[in-house]
Amino acid sequence: MSKLFITFCGGILFTFLLPFVANGKEIKVPFKDIVINVNFTTGKLSQVFEIVEKQTSLSFVYDENEIDLSRQIKLKQGQQSLYSVLKSVSDQAKLRFTQKKNIILVISEPSPAAAQVKMDVQEKPPVSGIVTDSAGTPLQGVTVSLKGGKMAVQSDESGKFTIDVPANSVLIFTNVGYKTLEVPVNGLNSLTIRLTRSREELSEVVIVGYQARKRTDLSGAMSEVNVAGISKLPDLSVDQALQGKVPGVRITQNTGQPGDGVIVRIRGVGTINDNNPLFIIDGVPTKDGINFLSGNDIESIVVLKDASSAAIYGSRAANGVVLITTKSGKSGKAQISYDGYGGFQTHGDLPKMTNTSEYVELYNEAADNDNAGVTNPALIRPKIPSGLSLPNTNWMDAIFHNGRIESHQVSVRGGSDKVLYYVSGNYFSQDGIIINSWYNRYSLLSKLQIKLTDKLTLANNINVSYSKKNMIGSSGDGYGGNGGSVVRYALFRTPAIPVFDSAGVYSDLPQYPAFFGDGYNPVALAKFTDNKETEYRIFGNVYAEYKFMNNLRFKSDLGIDAIVTESKRFDKNYGTNLRINNPSRLAVGTTNNMNLIWNNTINYFKTFSGKHQLNILAGTEAIANKIHFHEGTDRDFPNQSPQFRYIGNGSGLIGSTGATESQSESALFSLFGNVSYNYKNLYLLSANIRRDGSSRFGPENQYGTFYSGSAGWNIHNTQFIKDHVPQISKLKLRASYGQLGNQEIPDYGFVSIIGNKYNYPLGDPQQSNPGSTVSTRGNPQVKWESSTQADAGLDLGLWQDKLSITFDYYIKTTSDMLIPVPFPLIGGSANPPYLNAGKVQNKGFETEINFSNGEHKLKYTLVGNFSALANKVLSLSNGQPIASGRIDNNYNATLTAVGHPIGSFYLYEQEGIFQSDADVFAHAYQGKNIRPGDVKFKDQNGDGVIDEKDRVFLGSAIPKFTFGATANLEYQNFDFSIFFQGQYGNKIYSQVNMDIEGFYRPFNITQRVFDQRWHGEGTSNTMPLVSFRDASNNKYPSSRFLEDGSYVRLKNVQLGYSIPENILKRIHVKRLRVYVTGQNLWTLTKFTGLDPEMNVSDNVKKDTYGGDVAAGIDWGTYPSARSYIVGINLSF
């Protein structure tokens, strides 16, 4: 890894220094010193210009109305100076040549009668001016060309330009993302040009399928993200910034812990395995997260959602593709930019818990309820004596605090016609809103493109990052100390226990009577957490592109994604009698994850007769992955100080140290091709085919062939629409169909794995003998999982796309789903093999509406998107459902079954509270200890008994609808944006409430239980009586703990101000903008937990199935933060 690191760092240094060398002044070579080879004796003037341009770096500029290119010219054949060639042409054609850098201006000699007029034109000063956007900001790189001629220049970093053209000419101003403008010169020497943005041109070219394509030529379902809006947001993570911005894409955080990842789902959940999309960054694929990217480095983001768009990327694209292109160099003077912000983060609304007096009242009420009818003194629960002087601790306030957040980035961007470069460095730091959680990241992006010749281009894109974080327990039950959720224990801990005891030591339970419950001191748990993870990552590629001719190109691209993750966790021994983490434990591990990617593509594109456009792409892809893991452990440290937390410093007792190591490798090889046809920009056809080979399958099923096709009709380009409905600027119908593969199972899934470290008594039952056995069963017949998708869509634009609407309807069916199917225990306890034994369907629609008005002083853009999704399991192995979502008392909260969504909640349904003995006797038999005040469960099958057969499906964690809405406003130098995001129809099972409202331990109680509890007939029909005994079944997994996870959240509000240009000129600054931002400021939800946005899919009980099959269970998850930030954007 060290050699790789040094090599790539050297590449970065080379990238950084070369542009400054390459930006030297251009040397003007006299015509007499330039030698060319003339291969004809008589030819057209155009042929003369052509051979000069091919053999030199010079270009001819002329007015086609004045120069006769078909005029016959006689020349000497062979090598001669450029001066002699042009002198001969000048004498024969009466032309004058003037060199300006690499441009040769060609002017027709005037006749004697017109000499004076022509002299006036030639002596006229050149036309100069400045080009700005609608806000008055100078635009660099705008092409200024002569209409009908070949003369063209570009505006500089200040938006200024100078061009030599006749007085009666017309200039054309073009720039990507802006409307083309034609301006008559009319004899003027100075022009001020203002360009307005065009949504159609902004998204005219997108990078898809290993090549750049015009959006108007595409017929697949894709969404392009407004990167300008994302770049204004504080740089938490690129994938978080996508949340709510793309229809059909749902993004949720794992937890709110700093540095934690997110879950991305495109068009639903198609399998019980990996549902993550494929990210492709500057042509390099990855599924290992994109936290290393800075939002300020992003140039474009395109999300591919249907089979037609994604099929070219093969087996890893079955769950969709996110294409990210980072910024590259631009021709012109170096532009230096600084983007930075700082602020603080705090928690949102917290659950309201009882205070000490309320807790004492509830506890004593529970004791009265539990003691009723008890005659055995040993079974009587003692009550909390009155008059005790008890503390009143708010444990939620004790673990939360305000966390600092900041980011700083400096970038340099520039280049020449031969060399383009972009270099940026970013520092990001975030303190968590729970004490002792933090994340720091350093990253460096370096991009260099060199045009060695007119045909050969070399480039490299390198991103090196380093990050480190301290992770407290953020989800899961984990009763073993640091493994548990700090939030969970803060909810458990009663207010009658102080944070510190009288000696100033963190309080612990043995000092207090049993009626104050159990659990760990959450403040001590957070403070003593030493669980650090460090990541080193090199991500990037080098490539060479060769143009055999203008319409035939070959590209070879070698990519790398190398990740080294170092973990170090020390579980400190603390507490009364050192009962917590006894003995202390240290675990130190390293994971090396190496991915090498080699792509080769050849691309042919040509237009025939001005009507038929043909684009053909063929290529190969080879991917090799190797993961190596090793970990060492040690126990019982006599000295627990940080400087002694190393392997070997434990007690040294036998069995106190240990080591594990593993390694796996996998590979993919693919052949792929694409053919696209466009007839008169009216009818569009596209077809993809790809053959993938994966090492994860056996020889008989190693290869899979996948395909897709799409068609589009640009109705707005028909003559009828142009003549009769000019209000329609865009109307496209799209349709696609295709199949993709999925190989996301563990490496070596087709073979059984033998494991050692297994002991078995042979003969003497008191003596174990070491041996080996099958630890994981393989299946040599396992094959590709396939996903078939059909899509129909509409793109509509009105009034030059001021109003634009997209709509898509899709059906996606996953077949031969890869499922780990457990063997009967008689076959042993090995990990189960994967079988192709299931089918899942996702269908739905998605739409986006965009309205913009940029022609008035108040400019605004309104964007809204809405998606609907229905998920259903169509078949499973032998129809056998999959139980998952393990919770307390060995219950499963979810069941994946035919006819229902993946991971549906399978629970008892509460239909009220028993109000009297008569009510208990009249109801189905629920148990012998049921009494008034207990939960009444519904007898679903009417057999008179409440048992497992009465559990029913009550929803899932998959939302039925997702949506987002954005408003952007600009007035003079002010800009304002506001963004809402939400989802509807998903459920969350609150395991935390099951623990603290189930009353089987003396934990703290929520305020809603205190207010709504049953304490006599007719007092409540929702909350049972308070009781700490187990006999009532009140803690059964039921609808009582299932909550509506729908929410609407104000995700971001921002107000910015750009300093006027006339002020900035005085201090030689190009742009200076300051802004204030608030994030996660308000949430509307019925969910009673900390945060409905969390993914809460952590499979804390480690059963066979996790992920989406066990999603939606809240164990006390670290919530997302509310942020208040001030920032600045500065460029020179």
mmCIF file of N, CA and C in Angstrom, residues 14-23 327-334 412-423 446-452 457-461:
data_model
loop_
_atom_site.group_PDB
_atom_site.id
_atom_site.type_symbol
_atom_site.label_atom_id
_atom_site.label_comp_id
_atom_site.label_asym_id
_atom_site.label_seq_id
_atom_site.Cartn_x
_atom_site.Cartn_y
_atom_site.Cartn_z
ATOM 1 N N PHE A 14 3.194 15.827 -9.851
ATOM 2 C CA PHE A 14 3.386 16.068 -11.284
ATOM 3 C C PHE A 14 2.213 16.843 -11.871
ATOM 4 N N THR A 15 1.007 16.423 -11.480
ATOM 5 C CA THR A 15 -0.199 17.103 -11.955
ATOM 6 C C THR A 15 -0.202 18.559 -11.542
ATOM 7 N N PHE A 16 0.223 18.811 -10.307
ATOM 8 C CA PHE A 16 0.144 20.165 -9.781
ATOM 9 C C PHE A 16 1.165 21.096 -10.443
ATOM 10 N N LEU A 17 2.358 20.569 -10.723
ATOM 11 C CA LEU A 17 3.419 21.427 -11.240
ATOM 12 C C LEU A 17 3.364 21.630 -12.742
ATOM 13 N N LEU A 18 2.921 20.604 -13.493
ATOM 14 C CA LEU A 18 2.960 20.674 -14.942
ATOM 15 C C LEU A 18 2.169 21.828 -15.525
ATOM 16 N N PRO A 19 0.961 22.138 -15.012
ATOM 17 C CA PRO A 19 0.208 23.222 -15.616
ATOM 18 C C PRO A 19 0.936 24.548 -15.605
ATOM 19 N N PHE A 20 1.719 24.798 -14.536
ATOM 20 C CA PHE A 20 2.400 26.070 -14.460
ATOM 21 C C PHE A 20 3.549 26.138 -15.452
ATOM 22 N N VAL A 21 4.131 24.961 -15.761
ATOM 23 C CA VAL A 21 5.135 24.908 -16.814
ATOM 24 C C VAL A 21 4.491 25.066 -18.179
ATOM 25 N N ALA A 22 3.306 24.423 -18.326
ATOM 26 C CA ALA A 22 2.623 24.404 -19.616
ATOM 27 C C ALA A 22 2.001 25.724 -19.969
ATOM 28 N N ASN A 23 1.885 26.628 -18.996
ATOM 29 C CA ASN A 23 1.222 27.892 -19.260
ATOM 30 C C ASN A 23 2.196 28.982 -19.711
ATOM 31 N N LYS A 327 -15.091 18.103 -11.346
ATOM 32 C CA LYS A 327 -14.664 19.251 -12.137
ATOM 33 C C LYS A 327 -13.318 18.972 -12.803
ATOM 34 N N SER A 328 -13.156 19.548 -13.975
ATOM 35 C CA SER A 328 -11.912 19.419 -14.728
ATOM 36 C C SER A 328 -11.374 20.812 -15.020
ATOM 37 N N GLY A 329 -10.186 20.839 -15.630
ATOM 38 C CA GLY A 329 -9.593 22.113 -15.964
ATOM 39 C C GLY A 329 -10.328 22.823 -17.085
ATOM 40 N N LYS A 330 -10.120 24.131 -17.148
ATOM 41 C CA LYS A 330 -10.674 24.947 -18.224
ATOM 42 C C LYS A 330 -9.578 25.804 -18.814
ATOM 43 N N SER A 331 -9.663 25.987 -20.116
ATOM 44 C CA SER A 331 -8.663 26.792 -20.793
ATOM 45 C C SER A 331 -8.740 28.235 -20.299
ATOM 46 N N GLY A 332 -7.598 28.795 -19.987
ATOM 47 C CA GLY A 332 -7.549 30.185 -19.542
ATOM 48 C C GLY A 332 -6.660 30.336 -18.326
ATOM 49 N N LYS A 333 -6.623 31.534 -17.823
ATOM 50 C CA LYS A 333 -5.817 31.859 -16.653
ATOM 51 C C LYS A 333 -6.283 31.057 -15.439
ATOM 52 N N ALA A 334 -5.347 30.722 -14.570
ATOM 53 C CA ALA A 334 -5.684 29.937 -13.374
ATOM 54 C C ALA A 334 -6.706 30.684 -12.526
ATOM 55 N N VAL A 412 -7.661 25.100 -7.556
ATOM 56 C CA VAL A 412 -7.027 25.835 -8.646
ATOM 57 C C VAL A 412 -7.457 25.178 -9.951
ATOM 58 N N ARG A 413 -7.890 26.004 -10.890
ATOM 59 C CA ARG A 413 -8.445 25.481 -12.144
ATOM 60 C C ARG A 413 -7.979 26.349 -13.305
ATOM 61 N N GLY A 414 -7.499 25.701 -14.359
ATOM 62 C CA GLY A 414 -7.057 26.473 -15.512
ATOM 63 C C GLY A 414 -6.501 25.573 -16.596
ATOM 64 N N GLY A 415 -5.690 26.169 -17.482
ATOM 65 C CA GLY A 415 -5.094 25.388 -18.550
ATOM 66 C C GLY A 415 -4.893 26.188 -19.823
ATOM 67 N N SER A 416 -4.509 25.454 -20.869
ATOM 68 C CA SER A 416 -4.306 26.035 -22.193
ATOM 69 C C SER A 416 -5.000 25.136 -23.201
ATOM 70 N N ASP A 417 -4.751 25.363 -24.477
ATOM 71 C CA ASP A 417 -5.378 24.512 -25.479
ATOM 72 C C ASP A 417 -4.764 23.108 -25.502
ATOM 73 N N LYS A 418 -3.620 22.930 -24.803
ATOM 74 C CA LYS A 418 -2.961 21.628 -24.768
ATOM 75 C C LYS A 418 -3.065 20.939 -23.414
ATOM 76 N N VAL A 419 -3.134 21.700 -22.349
ATOM 77 C CA VAL A 419 -3.109 21.148 -20.994
ATOM 78 C C VAL A 419 -4.245 21.758 -20.182
ATOM 79 N N LEU A 420 -5.012 20.891 -19.514
ATOM 80 C CA LEU A 420 -6.069 21.334 -18.611
ATOM 81 C C LEU A 420 -5.824 20.706 -17.245
ATOM 82 N N TYR A 421 -6.019 21.471 -16.179
ATOM 83 C CA TYR A 421 -5.752 20.943 -14.851
ATOM 84 C C TYR A 421 -6.783 21.451 -13.842
ATOM 85 N N TYR A 422 -6.980 20.636 -12.809
ATOM 86 C CA TYR A 422 -7.828 21.010 -11.670
ATOM 87 C C TYR A 422 -7.251 20.339 -10.439
ATOM 88 N N VAL A 423 -6.971 21.122 -9.409
ATOM 89 C CA VAL A 423 -6.429 20.608 -8.167
ATOM 90 C C VAL A 423 -7.210 21.220 -7.014
ATOM 91 N N SER A 446 -6.806 15.657 -7.783
ATOM 92 C CA SER A 446 -5.897 16.176 -8.802
ATOM 93 C C SER A 446 -6.287 15.604 -10.162
ATOM 94 N N LYS A 447 -6.526 16.489 -11.128
ATOM 95 C CA LYS A 447 -6.918 16.056 -12.468
ATOM 96 C C LYS A 447 -6.061 16.788 -13.499
ATOM 97 N N LEU A 448 -5.571 16.023 -14.446
ATOM 98 C CA LEU A 448 -4.715 16.573 -15.488
ATOM 99 C C LEU A 448 -5.069 15.941 -16.820
ATOM 100 N N GLN A 449 -5.210 16.769 -17.846
ATOM 101 C CA GLN A 449 -5.461 16.274 -19.193
ATOM 102 C C GLN A 449 -4.477 16.945 -20.142
ATOM 103 N N ILE A 450 -3.746 16.126 -20.892
ATOM 104 C CA ILE A 450 -2.727 16.633 -21.809
ATOM 105 C C ILE A 450 -3.063 16.187 -23.227
ATOM 106 N N LYS A 451 -3.159 17.128 -24.122
ATOM 107 C CA LYS A 451 -3.371 16.825 -25.529
ATOM 108 C C LYS A 451 -2.002 16.771 -26.192
ATOM 109 N N LEU A 452 -1.462 15.534 -26.256
ATOM 110 C CA LEU A 452 -0.109 15.384 -26.797
ATOM 111 C C LEU A 452 -0.057 15.724 -28.272
ATOM 112 N N THR A 457 -4.737 11.950 -26.505
ATOM 113 C CA THR A 457 -4.945 12.664 -25.242
ATOM 114 C C THR A 457 -4.668 11.709 -24.084
ATOM 115 N N LEU A 458 -3.903 12.191 -23.106
ATOM 116 C CA LEU A 458 -3.637 11.448 -21.885
ATOM 117 C C LEU A 458 -4.226 12.218 -20.710
ATOM 118 N N ALA A 459 -4.723 11.496 -19.692
ATOM 119 C CA ALA A 459 -5.325 12.171 -18.545
ATOM 120 C C ALA A 459 -5.222 11.290 -17.315
ATOM 121 N N ASN A 460 -5.246 11.926 -16.170
ATOM 122 C CA ASN A 460 -5.357 11.189 -14.914
ATOM 123 C C ASN A 460 -6.284 11.942 -13.960
ATOM 124 N N ASN A 461 -7.017 11.178 -13.161
ATOM 125 C CA ASN A 461 -7.886 11.712 -12.121
ATOM 126 C C ASN A 461 -7.540 10.965 -10.839
#
